[in-house]
Tab-separated table of C-alpha atoms in Angstrom:
chain	number	residue	atom	x	y	z
A	1	MET	CA	-62.928	-0.444	11.502
A	2	LEU	CA	-59.259	-0.896	10.687
A	3	THR	CA	-58.070	-2.403	7.419
A	4	ALA	CA	-55.064	-4.709	6.988
A	5	THR	CA	-52.825	-1.655	6.779
A	6	GLY	CA	-53.791	-0.527	10.290
A	7	LEU	CA	-55.671	2.521	8.929
A	8	SER	CA	-59.414	3.169	8.885
A	9	GLN	CA	-61.148	2.819	5.519
A	10	GLU	CA	-61.439	6.604	5.290
A	11	GLN	CA	-57.739	7.027	6.148
A	12	GLU	CA	-56.714	4.380	3.645
A	13	GLN	CA	-58.725	5.999	0.865
A	14	ASN	CA	-57.209	9.388	1.665
A	15	TRP	CA	-53.781	8.436	2.923
A	16	PHE	CA	-52.188	10.694	0.302
A	17	MET	CA	-54.252	13.766	1.261
A	18	PRO	CA	-52.265	16.002	3.662
A	19	ASP	CA	-53.685	18.999	5.447
A	20	LEU	CA	-53.729	22.039	3.168
A	21	SER	CA	-55.430	24.441	5.535
A	22	GLY	CA	-52.353	26.632	6.003
A	23	GLU	CA	-51.715	30.041	4.489
A	24	PHE	CA	-49.314	30.717	1.652
A	25	LYS	CA	-45.792	31.145	3.022
A	26	GLU	CA	-43.394	33.926	2.241
A	27	CYS	CA	-39.628	33.819	1.829
A	28	ALA	CA	-37.017	36.012	0.209
A	29	GLU	CA	-37.738	34.260	-3.081
A	30	GLY	CA	-41.495	34.922	-3.131
A	31	THR	CA	-44.772	33.451	-1.925
A	32	PHE	CA	-45.582	29.764	-2.124
A	33	MET	CA	-47.827	26.988	-0.815
A	34	GLU	CA	-45.978	24.211	0.980
A	35	ILE	CA	-46.922	20.685	1.988
A	36	VAL	CA	-44.612	18.845	4.381
A	37	ASP	CA	-45.875	15.423	5.374
A	38	SER	CA	-45.160	11.703	5.200
A	39	ILE	CA	-46.616	8.784	3.298
A	40	PRO	CA	-48.305	6.756	6.087
A	41	LEU	CA	-48.014	3.372	4.408
A	42	ARG	CA	-44.218	3.689	4.279
A	43	GLY	CA	-43.376	6.662	6.458
A	44	THR	CA	-41.332	8.423	3.789
A	45	GLN	CA	-41.255	12.154	4.404
A	46	TYR	CA	-41.847	14.489	1.487
A	47	ARG	CA	-42.112	18.172	0.650
A	48	ILE	CA	-43.977	20.091	-2.065
A	49	ARG	CA	-43.693	23.787	-2.831
A	50	VAL	CA	-45.802	25.591	-5.430
A	51	PRO	CA	-45.045	29.286	-6.002
A	52	GLU	CA	-47.787	31.855	-6.498
A	53	ASN	CA	-46.315	32.536	-9.950
A	54	TRP	CA	-46.262	28.847	-10.933
A	55	ASN	CA	-45.283	28.400	-14.583
A	56	GLY	CA	-47.016	25.017	-14.863
A	57	THR	CA	-43.834	22.907	-14.679
A	58	LEU	CA	-43.102	20.563	-11.785
A	59	LEU	CA	-39.528	19.530	-10.965
A	60	SER	CA	-39.530	16.223	-9.088
A	61	ASP	CA	-36.344	15.383	-7.158
A	62	LEU	CA	-35.691	12.433	-4.848
A	63	ASP	CA	-33.757	14.690	-2.454
A	64	TYR	CA	-35.965	17.779	-2.471
A	65	TYR	CA	-37.099	17.409	1.147
A	66	LYS	CA	-33.736	18.470	2.593
A	67	SER	CA	-32.538	20.668	-0.271
A	68	ALA	CA	-35.597	22.907	-0.525
A	69	ASN	CA	-33.781	25.908	0.954
A	70	SER	CA	-30.636	25.506	-1.143
A	71	PRO	CA	-29.726	28.505	-3.333
A	72	ARG	CA	-30.524	26.448	-6.434
A	73	ASN	CA	-34.000	25.412	-5.347
A	74	LEU	CA	-34.942	28.816	-3.954
A	75	LYS	CA	-33.924	30.352	-7.273
A	76	LEU	CA	-36.027	27.802	-9.173
A	77	LEU	CA	-38.985	28.624	-6.915
A	78	LYS	CA	-38.551	32.312	-7.705
A	79	MET	CA	-38.419	31.472	-11.420
A	80	GLY	CA	-41.891	29.943	-11.120
A	81	TYR	CA	-41.173	26.229	-10.913
A	82	ALA	CA	-43.071	23.974	-8.528
A	83	LEU	CA	-40.814	21.474	-6.764
A	84	SER	CA	-41.436	18.223	-4.962
A	85	GLY	CA	-39.579	15.255	-3.560
A	86	THR	CA	-38.736	13.092	-0.623
A	87	LYS	CA	-36.315	12.502	2.187
A	88	ARG	CA	-34.066	9.445	2.011
A	89	ARG	CA	-35.561	6.525	3.898
A	90	PRO	CA	-34.124	5.521	7.286
A	91	GLY	CA	-31.973	2.413	7.026
A	92	ARG	CA	-31.203	3.099	3.378
A	93	MET	CA	-27.525	2.222	3.825
A	94	MET	CA	-28.336	-1.347	4.838
A	95	ALA	CA	-31.414	-1.868	2.663
A	96	TYR	CA	-30.999	0.175	-0.496
A	97	ASP	CA	-33.749	-0.259	-3.090
A	98	PRO	CA	-34.193	2.283	-5.913
A	99	ALA	CA	-37.484	0.611	-6.889
A	100	HIS	CA	-38.947	1.614	-3.517
A	101	GLU	CA	-37.662	5.159	-3.987
A	102	ILE	CA	-39.421	5.309	-7.356
A	103	HIS	CA	-42.630	4.164	-5.683
A	104	ASP	CA	-42.313	7.011	-3.180
A	105	ILE	CA	-41.701	9.568	-5.927
A	106	ILE	CA	-44.794	8.428	-7.828
A	107	SER	CA	-46.822	8.701	-4.628
A	108	VAL	CA	-45.671	12.308	-4.256
A	109	LEU	CA	-46.648	12.995	-7.877
A	110	ASP	CA	-50.120	11.623	-7.037
A	111	ILE	CA	-50.313	13.906	-4.011
A	112	PHE	CA	-49.274	16.889	-6.095
A	113	GLU	CA	-51.909	16.233	-8.758
A	114	ALA	CA	-54.633	15.680	-6.142
A	115	HIS	CA	-54.096	19.187	-4.776
A	116	PHE	CA	-52.717	21.303	-7.577
A	117	GLY	CA	-53.864	19.532	-10.712
A	118	GLU	CA	-51.792	17.894	-13.407
A	119	PRO	CA	-48.721	19.966	-14.319
A	120	ALA	CA	-48.299	21.107	-17.908
A	121	GLN	CA	-45.067	19.137	-17.768
A	122	THR	CA	-43.163	17.194	-15.158
A	123	ILE	CA	-39.387	16.856	-15.211
A	124	GLN	CA	-37.798	14.184	-13.066
A	125	LEU	CA	-34.284	15.168	-12.048
A	126	GLY	CA	-31.736	14.352	-9.409
A	127	CYS	CA	-28.136	13.697	-8.503
A	128	SER	CA	-26.484	10.474	-7.309
A	129	GLY	CA	-29.283	8.180	-6.088
A	130	GLY	CA	-31.673	10.772	-7.462
A	131	GLY	CA	-29.976	10.348	-10.821
A	132	THR	CA	-30.316	6.579	-10.549
A	133	ILE	CA	-34.084	6.692	-10.180
A	134	THR	CA	-34.327	9.408	-12.839
A	135	ILE	CA	-32.815	7.053	-15.420
A	136	ALA	CA	-35.309	4.366	-14.418
A	137	MET	CA	-38.241	6.794	-14.486
A	138	ALA	CA	-37.311	7.759	-18.056
A	139	GLU	CA	-37.347	4.085	-19.025
A	140	ILE	CA	-40.336	2.641	-17.178
A	141	HIS	CA	-42.634	5.555	-16.242
A	142	PRO	CA	-42.899	7.809	-19.312
A	143	ASP	CA	-46.613	8.152	-18.481
A	144	ARG	CA	-45.711	10.130	-15.341
A	145	ILE	CA	-42.952	12.436	-16.578
A	146	ASP	CA	-42.248	14.457	-19.711
A	147	GLY	CA	-38.480	14.802	-19.403
A	148	ALA	CA	-35.569	13.580	-17.281
A	149	ILE	CA	-32.249	15.029	-16.117
A	150	ALA	CA	-29.877	12.616	-14.352
A	151	LEU	CA	-26.716	13.989	-12.776
A	152	CYS	CA	-24.008	11.552	-11.620
A	153	GLY	CA	-26.580	8.770	-11.658
A	154	ALA	CA	-25.406	5.177	-11.323
A	155	THR	CA	-26.653	1.923	-12.729
A	156	SER	CA	-25.953	-0.027	-9.570
A	157	PRO	CA	-24.792	-3.429	-10.938
A	158	TRP	CA	-22.569	-1.642	-13.483
A	159	MET	CA	-21.084	0.558	-10.783
A	160	ALA	CA	-20.433	-2.406	-8.477
A	161	ASN	CA	-18.449	-4.313	-11.092
A	162	THR	CA	-16.537	-1.278	-12.329
A	163	HIS	CA	-15.500	-0.788	-8.718
A	164	LEU	CA	-14.483	-4.447	-8.532
A	165	ASP	CA	-12.254	-4.428	-11.623
A	166	ALA	CA	-9.601	-1.918	-10.514
A	167	LEU	CA	-9.392	-3.504	-7.067
A	168	PHE	CA	-9.133	-6.957	-8.626
A	169	VAL	CA	-6.095	-5.866	-10.665
A	170	LEU	CA	-4.481	-4.371	-7.564
A	171	LYS	CA	-5.186	-7.528	-5.563
A	172	ALA	CA	-3.777	-9.773	-8.297
A	173	LEU	CA	-0.586	-7.730	-8.765
A	174	LEU	CA	0.100	-5.964	-5.462
A	175	ALA	CA	-1.866	-7.298	-2.483
A	176	PRO	CA	-3.293	-10.810	-2.955
A	177	GLU	CA	-3.946	-11.146	0.778
A	178	LEU	CA	-6.305	-8.138	1.016
A	179	PRO	CA	-10.106	-8.330	0.594
A	180	ILE	CA	-12.061	-6.496	-2.102
A	181	VAL	CA	-15.626	-7.660	-1.334
A	182	ASP	CA	-17.763	-8.240	1.759
A	183	ILE	CA	-16.056	-5.391	3.631
A	184	PRO	CA	-18.141	-4.032	6.552
A	185	LEU	CA	-19.537	-0.533	6.302
A	186	ARG	CA	-17.714	0.585	9.438
A	187	GLY	CA	-15.937	-0.638	12.557
A	188	ALA	CA	-12.510	-1.865	13.631
A	189	GLU	CA	-12.291	-4.488	10.875
A	190	THR	CA	-13.026	-1.857	8.222
A	191	ASP	CA	-10.366	0.440	9.663
A	192	LYS	CA	-7.846	-2.409	9.657
A	193	ILE	CA	-8.568	-3.255	6.020
A	194	ALA	CA	-8.404	0.420	5.028
A	195	ALA	CA	-4.995	0.852	6.676
A	196	ALA	CA	-3.627	-2.279	4.993
A	197	TRP	CA	-4.803	-1.198	1.557
A	198	LYS	CA	-3.369	2.293	1.957
A	199	LYS	CA	-0.025	0.855	3.067
A	200	ALA	CA	0.100	-1.461	0.047
A	201	ILE	CA	-0.641	1.344	-2.419
A	202	ASP	CA	1.705	3.838	-0.737
A	203	GLU	CA	4.516	1.287	-0.938
A	204	ALA	CA	3.730	0.491	-4.576
A	205	GLN	CA	3.892	4.169	-5.468
A	206	GLN	CA	7.533	4.234	-4.338
A	207	THR	CA	8.674	1.833	-7.069
A	208	PRO	CA	8.570	2.065	-10.900
A	209	GLY	CA	6.750	-1.264	-11.137
A	210	GLY	CA	4.220	-0.276	-8.508
A	211	ARG	CA	3.464	2.988	-10.277
A	212	ALA	CA	2.925	1.131	-13.551
A	213	ARG	CA	0.540	-1.318	-11.895
A	214	ILE	CA	-1.484	1.462	-10.252
A	215	ALA	CA	-1.920	3.031	-13.692
A	216	LEU	CA	-2.887	-0.326	-15.181
A	217	ALA	CA	-5.549	-0.864	-12.494
A	218	ILE	CA	-7.107	2.572	-13.004
A	219	THR	CA	-7.142	2.069	-16.776
A	220	ILE	CA	-8.686	-1.407	-16.682
A	221	GLY	CA	-11.171	-0.405	-14.003
A	222	GLN	CA	-12.126	2.704	-15.991
A	223	TRP	CA	-11.896	4.799	-12.857
A	224	PRO	CA	-11.166	8.516	-13.270
A	225	ALA	CA	-7.500	9.458	-12.967
A	226	TRP	CA	-8.624	12.645	-11.214
A	227	GLY	CA	-11.556	12.224	-8.870
A	228	GLY	CA	-12.647	11.391	-5.378
A	229	PRO	CA	-14.190	12.737	-2.176
A	230	GLY	CA	-13.181	15.891	-0.357
A	231	LYS	CA	-10.968	18.578	-1.830
A	232	ALA	CA	-8.973	17.913	-4.989
A	233	PRO	CA	-5.273	17.416	-4.155
A	234	SER	CA	-4.282	19.169	-7.380
A	235	GLU	CA	-5.624	20.556	-10.615
A	236	ALA	CA	-6.697	18.075	-13.279
A	237	PRO	CA	-3.587	16.482	-14.794
A	238	ASP	CA	-2.264	16.952	-18.301
A	239	LEU	CA	-3.149	13.581	-19.827
A	240	ASN	CA	-0.141	13.802	-22.128
A	241	ASN	CA	2.243	14.131	-19.171
A	242	THR	CA	2.861	10.581	-17.919
A	243	LYS	CA	4.371	11.548	-14.572
A	244	GLU	CA	1.635	14.055	-13.796
A	245	LEU	CA	-1.110	11.654	-14.877
A	246	GLN	CA	0.252	8.758	-12.823
A	247	GLU	CA	0.634	10.924	-9.712
A	248	SER	CA	-2.990	11.980	-10.103
A	249	MET	CA	-4.035	8.334	-10.478
A	250	TYR	CA	-2.273	7.523	-7.221
A	251	GLN	CA	-3.734	10.528	-5.373
A	252	SER	CA	-7.215	9.582	-6.540
A	253	LEU	CA	-6.784	5.897	-5.787
A	254	ILE	CA	-5.777	6.344	-2.154
A	255	ARG	CA	-9.017	8.314	-1.662
A	256	LEU	CA	-11.105	5.569	-3.254
A	257	LEU	CA	-9.684	2.472	-1.561
A	258	PRO	CA	-11.970	0.409	0.711
A	259	ARG	CA	-12.751	2.287	3.932
A	260	LYS	CA	-15.777	3.598	5.798
A	261	GLY	CA	-15.810	6.765	3.674
A	262	THR	CA	-16.180	4.833	0.403
A	263	PHE	CA	-19.388	2.995	1.160
A	264	GLY	CA	-21.102	3.482	-2.196
A	265	THR	CA	-20.645	-0.009	-3.555
A	266	THR	CA	-20.964	-1.600	-0.118
A	267	MET	CA	-24.563	-0.348	-0.146
A	268	ILE	CA	-25.079	-2.137	-3.448
A	269	GLU	CA	-23.559	-5.363	-2.113
A	270	LEU	CA	-25.831	-5.273	0.949
A	271	ALA	CA	-28.996	-4.493	-1.000
A	272	ALA	CA	-29.617	-7.862	-2.630
A	273	PRO	CA	-29.502	-11.408	-1.299
A	274	GLY	CA	-26.092	-12.652	-2.372
A	275	GLN	CA	-23.136	-10.959	-4.043
A	276	ILE	CA	-23.736	-8.886	-7.194
A	277	LYS	CA	-20.033	-8.355	-7.940
A	278	GLY	CA	-18.461	-10.932	-10.196
A	279	ASN	CA	-15.836	-11.359	-12.929
A	280	THR	CA	-16.085	-14.936	-14.136
A	281	GLY	CA	-15.351	-15.072	-17.848
A	282	VAL	CA	-13.912	-11.532	-17.967
A	283	ASP	CA	-10.952	-11.019	-20.295
A	284	TYR	CA	-8.922	-8.295	-18.638
A	285	ASP	CA	-6.724	-7.913	-21.684
A	286	ALA	CA	-9.825	-6.933	-23.682
A	287	PHE	CA	-10.928	-4.642	-20.836
A	288	TYR	CA	-7.543	-2.926	-20.984
A	289	LYS	CA	-7.882	-2.338	-24.731
A	290	ASN	CA	-11.230	-0.601	-24.118
A	291	GLY	CA	-9.617	1.967	-21.822
A	292	ASN	CA	-8.893	5.647	-22.324
A	293	GLU	CA	-6.266	5.977	-25.067
A	294	LEU	CA	-4.116	8.465	-23.142
A	295	TYR	CA	-4.276	6.360	-19.982
A	296	LYS	CA	-3.041	3.355	-22.001
A	297	LYS	CA	-0.238	5.393	-23.498
A	298	ALA	CA	0.900	6.318	-19.975
A	299	VAL	CA	0.672	2.675	-18.850
A	300	GLU	CA	2.955	1.490	-21.652
A	301	THR	CA	5.469	4.252	-20.905
A	302	LEU	CA	5.478	3.374	-17.207
A	303	TYR	CA	5.962	-0.337	-17.883
A	304	GLU	CA	8.832	0.451	-20.236
A	305	GLU	CA	10.476	2.642	-17.582
A	306	ALA	CA	10.036	-0.162	-15.023
A	307	GLN	CA	11.474	-2.698	-17.488
A	308	LEU	CA	8.396	-4.851	-17.005
A	309	SER	CA	5.881	-6.355	-19.418
A	310	SER	CA	2.284	-5.190	-19.284
A	311	ALA	CA	1.333	-8.315	-21.264
A	312	ASN	CA	2.811	-10.519	-18.540
A	313	ASP	CA	0.912	-8.653	-15.857
A	314	LEU	CA	-2.317	-8.918	-17.831
A	315	ASN	CA	-1.779	-12.665	-17.999
A	316	LYS	CA	-1.314	-12.742	-14.206
A	317	VAL	CA	-4.556	-10.834	-13.736
A	318	ASN	CA	-6.418	-13.134	-16.102
A	319	ASP	CA	-5.057	-16.189	-14.252
A	320	PHE	CA	-6.032	-14.889	-10.799
A	321	PRO	CA	-8.957	-16.670	-9.024
A	322	ARG	CA	-12.268	-15.103	-9.902
A	323	LEU	CA	-15.360	-14.024	-7.996
A	324	LYS	CA	-18.709	-15.427	-9.107
A	325	ALA	CA	-21.816	-13.279	-8.794
A	326	ASP	CA	-24.751	-14.994	-7.095
A	327	ALA	CA	-27.806	-15.770	-9.208
A	328	SER	CA	-30.012	-14.480	-6.370
A	329	ALA	CA	-28.325	-11.078	-6.519
A	330	LYS	CA	-28.609	-10.828	-10.300
A	331	GLN	CA	-32.264	-11.786	-10.045
A	332	TRP	CA	-32.906	-9.070	-7.440
A	333	TRP	CA	-31.151	-6.372	-9.480
A	334	SER	CA	-32.846	-7.433	-12.727
A	335	LYS	CA	-36.265	-6.214	-11.544
A	336	PRO	CA	-37.663	-2.973	-13.088
A	337	GLY	CA	-36.453	0.163	-11.339
A	338	ARG	CA	-33.324	-1.465	-9.944
A	339	THR	CA	-31.273	-1.469	-13.125
A	340	HIS	CA	-31.356	0.218	-16.540
A	341	VAL	CA	-31.706	-1.240	-20.016
A	342	GLY	CA	-30.985	1.688	-22.367
A	343	GLU	CA	-34.556	2.506	-23.394
A	344	PRO	CA	-35.469	6.071	-22.320
A	345	LYS	CA	-38.927	6.982	-23.598
A	346	VAL	CA	-38.896	10.704	-22.814
A	347	PRO	CA	-36.266	13.359	-23.606
A	348	PHE	CA	-33.347	12.605	-21.329
A	349	LEU	CA	-30.264	14.670	-20.474
A	350	ARG	CA	-27.525	12.788	-18.641
A	351	MET	CA	-24.635	14.644	-17.015
A	352	SER	CA	-21.522	13.800	-15.023
A	353	THR	CA	-18.701	15.549	-13.246
A	354	THR	CA	-15.540	13.994	-14.648
A	355	GLY	CA	-13.832	13.990	-11.254
A	356	ASP	CA	-16.490	11.697	-9.778
A	357	GLY	CA	-14.805	8.827	-7.952
A	358	LEU	CA	-18.079	7.301	-6.796
A	359	VAL	CA	-20.266	7.127	-9.916
A	360	TYR	CA	-17.635	6.669	-12.607
A	361	PRO	CA	-18.062	8.909	-15.689
A	362	ALA	CA	-17.293	5.923	-17.948
A	363	MET	CA	-20.797	4.635	-17.188
A	364	VAL	CA	-22.255	7.495	-19.222
A	365	LYS	CA	-20.436	6.171	-22.292
A	366	GLY	CA	-21.806	2.688	-21.609
A	367	TYR	CA	-25.357	3.981	-21.400
A	368	GLU	CA	-24.951	6.160	-24.466
A	369	ASP	CA	-23.777	3.180	-26.531
A	370	LEU	CA	-26.574	0.967	-25.201
A	371	VAL	CA	-29.180	3.601	-26.057
A	372	LYS	CA	-27.778	3.807	-29.582
A	373	GLU	CA	-27.922	0.019	-29.911
A	374	LYS	CA	-31.559	0.006	-28.769
A	375	GLY	CA	-32.529	2.830	-31.162
A	376	TYR	CA	-33.335	5.584	-28.635
A	377	SER	CA	-30.504	8.025	-29.391
A	378	ALA	CA	-32.827	10.826	-30.550
A	379	LEU	CA	-34.092	11.147	-26.964
A	380	LEU	CA	-30.693	11.243	-25.240
A	381	ARG	CA	-28.119	13.970	-24.818
A	382	THR	CA	-25.023	13.777	-22.601
A	383	ALA	CA	-22.831	16.460	-21.076
A	384	TYR	CA	-19.746	16.578	-18.858
A	385	VAL	CA	-18.520	19.141	-16.348
A	386	LYS	CA	-14.814	19.361	-15.534
A	387	ARG	CA	-14.826	19.358	-11.743
A	388	TRP	CA	-13.523	17.176	-8.922
A	389	GLY	CA	-16.067	15.343	-6.800
A	390	HIS	CA	-19.477	13.713	-6.869
A	391	CYS	CA	-22.442	15.924	-7.799
A	392	THR	CA	-20.413	19.133	-7.501
A	393	PHE	CA	-22.390	21.031	-10.147
A	394	SER	CA	-22.826	24.776	-9.792
A	395	VAL	CA	-26.233	26.470	-9.656
A	396	GLY	CA	-25.684	27.801	-13.179
A	397	GLU	CA	-24.874	24.343	-14.522
A	398	TRP	CA	-28.083	22.946	-13.009
A	399	LEU	CA	-30.116	25.818	-14.430
A	400	ALA	CA	-28.588	25.352	-17.881
A	401	ALA	CA	-29.600	21.679	-17.816
A	402	ILE	CA	-33.173	22.536	-16.798
A	403	GLU	CA	-33.500	25.294	-19.405
A	404	THR	CA	-32.141	22.951	-22.084
A	405	MET	CA	-34.811	20.397	-21.178
A	406	MET	CA	-37.520	23.077	-21.137
A	407	GLN	CA	-36.571	24.129	-24.666
A	408	ARG	CA	-36.634	20.491	-25.790
A	409	LEU	CA	-40.117	19.980	-24.339
A	410	GLU	CA	-41.518	23.246	-25.678
A	411	THR	CA	-40.144	22.999	-29.226
A	412	GLY	CA	-39.830	19.259	-29.770
A	413	GLU	CA	-36.206	19.752	-30.812
A	414	TRP	CA	-33.012	19.640	-28.801
A	415	PRO	CA	-31.225	22.987	-28.542
A	416	SER	CA	-27.444	22.991	-28.804
A	417	THR	CA	-25.778	21.050	-25.988
A	418	THR	CA	-22.193	21.883	-26.955
A	419	PRO	CA	-20.020	22.841	-23.989
A	420	GLU	CA	-19.673	26.380	-25.332
A	421	ASP	CA	-23.432	26.917	-25.538
A	422	MET	CA	-24.131	25.210	-22.213
A	423	ASN	CA	-21.566	27.456	-20.516
A	424	LYS	CA	-23.085	30.574	-22.070
A	425	LEU	CA	-26.520	29.495	-20.886
A	426	ALA	CA	-25.249	28.742	-17.365
A	427	LYS	CA	-23.661	32.194	-17.048
A	428	LYS	CA	-26.768	33.865	-18.473
A	429	LEU	CA	-29.003	32.161	-15.917
A	430	ASP	CA	-26.671	32.701	-12.948
A	431	LYS	CA	-23.836	35.112	-13.618
A	432	ASN	CA	-22.133	34.316	-10.300
A	433	SER	CA	-21.831	30.571	-11.005
A	434	LYS	CA	-18.894	28.707	-12.399
A	435	ALA	CA	-19.571	27.053	-15.740
A	436	ALA	CA	-17.244	24.212	-16.735
A	437	TYR	CA	-18.974	22.126	-19.385
A	438	PHE	CA	-16.301	20.718	-21.695
A	439	ASN	CA	-15.515	18.054	-24.294
A	440	TYR	CA	-14.483	15.005	-22.307
A	441	LYS	CA	-12.189	12.310	-23.684
A	442	THR	CA	-13.773	9.173	-22.271
A	443	VAL	CA	-13.084	5.442	-22.614
A	444	GLN	CA	-13.114	3.613	-25.946
A	445	LYS	CA	-15.849	1.291	-24.730
A	446	TYR	CA	-17.396	0.848	-21.306
A	447	ASN	CA	-16.588	-2.583	-19.897
A	448	ARG	CA	-19.427	-3.356	-17.537
A	449	THR	CA	-22.717	-2.842	-19.370
A	450	TRP	CA	-25.214	-5.432	-18.100
A	451	VAL	CA	-28.734	-5.941	-19.381
A	452	PRO	CA	-30.589	-8.728	-17.554
A	453	THR	CA	-31.658	-11.780	-19.511
A	454	ILE	CA	-34.559	-14.091	-18.778
A	455	ASN	CA	-32.085	-16.388	-17.020
A	456	ASP	CA	-31.059	-13.554	-14.692
A	457	PHE	CA	-34.701	-12.723	-14.008
A	458	VAL	CA	-35.546	-16.274	-12.947
A	459	ALA	CA	-32.180	-16.860	-11.202
A	460	GLN	CA	-30.885	-19.681	-13.352
């Protein structure tokens, strides 16, 4: 007899029980048991590997299914860690929902425990979307994990509005006719918009006033002056060299303008019913004051060289027609697992590459300040790696993060997380890896922290 799910009663009771009749597998990194299967109720594929020399710790990663044979994960397997995780769901681009991804991860944890017993400790970790759910797991599922490591993890509504702010300044000052929201993921219209935006920014870069306004937009938006997809066009700029810094801002910006290759916030827009991006009531003069001090210094120099007034331009931006976020979108994103509220309840290490043009490093500062406000600072540590790109951490940097968390869980005290000590640890654990932890000069205050209220939750 079939149940409402389309499965027999026996299948429904044991839907999480894959076939474990196979032999232990061998690879260059040792011998391990592997489960590769899918969750029938949702079809999400997952993978579990438990080495013969299991040390009792499970590393749970949203993206483990496809990354199992990466050098990092094979090394972790050899070191005795069990690993588990999923494959990204089909259709994720058009129907993104981190809460569903969390549900899948918890299902895989159930499967693991059913076959291998409860781990001595479970660490949730992941990069990008994996970092996003890791932050949420630390906040709302401390009963299922003992520690969390989020790398380049976004808080989606924060990320969407940080993305909006720089483009809004550019639209107000340079290209009022060009769109900044509701841009298709791909297609001829997207290509047309991308070409128009690139033309507007290229032309602006040829004039003193245009260069000043590009710098103003990056500073207000709290985007990195050096960061984006692909290969870095140059080394990280000297932040005290105005010309070098502005050129880097321009080179980064043209890689981050709306186009089919910068779909990160389009996913967020498409996820909820209605538009999550909005800037009603925003004071862009105050947002500018919160920016990186050296970026602001460059902006003032550039405006002086252009014989223009930054105050006048800020007034123009503040007077420009605003975009109102839809209550339905804020309601959707306010649900547990879809946003973050600054309350990690397990030891939590949060890391970012500072050249990340997708998940802006400034968000780490926003979360850090929110955690302090909520009284959870003892559980949080943050670290930055000086490298261009999104989730471009080396194997050694990953291993240093995991070992740091292991020491925190085993001793109850955080070991040193200074860049010097993290780099030493990274090189010790993988001598062939680059190690580029460093002291990062971030923004004064992050502009787009959002914690849902009861009104958001009920869509008022």
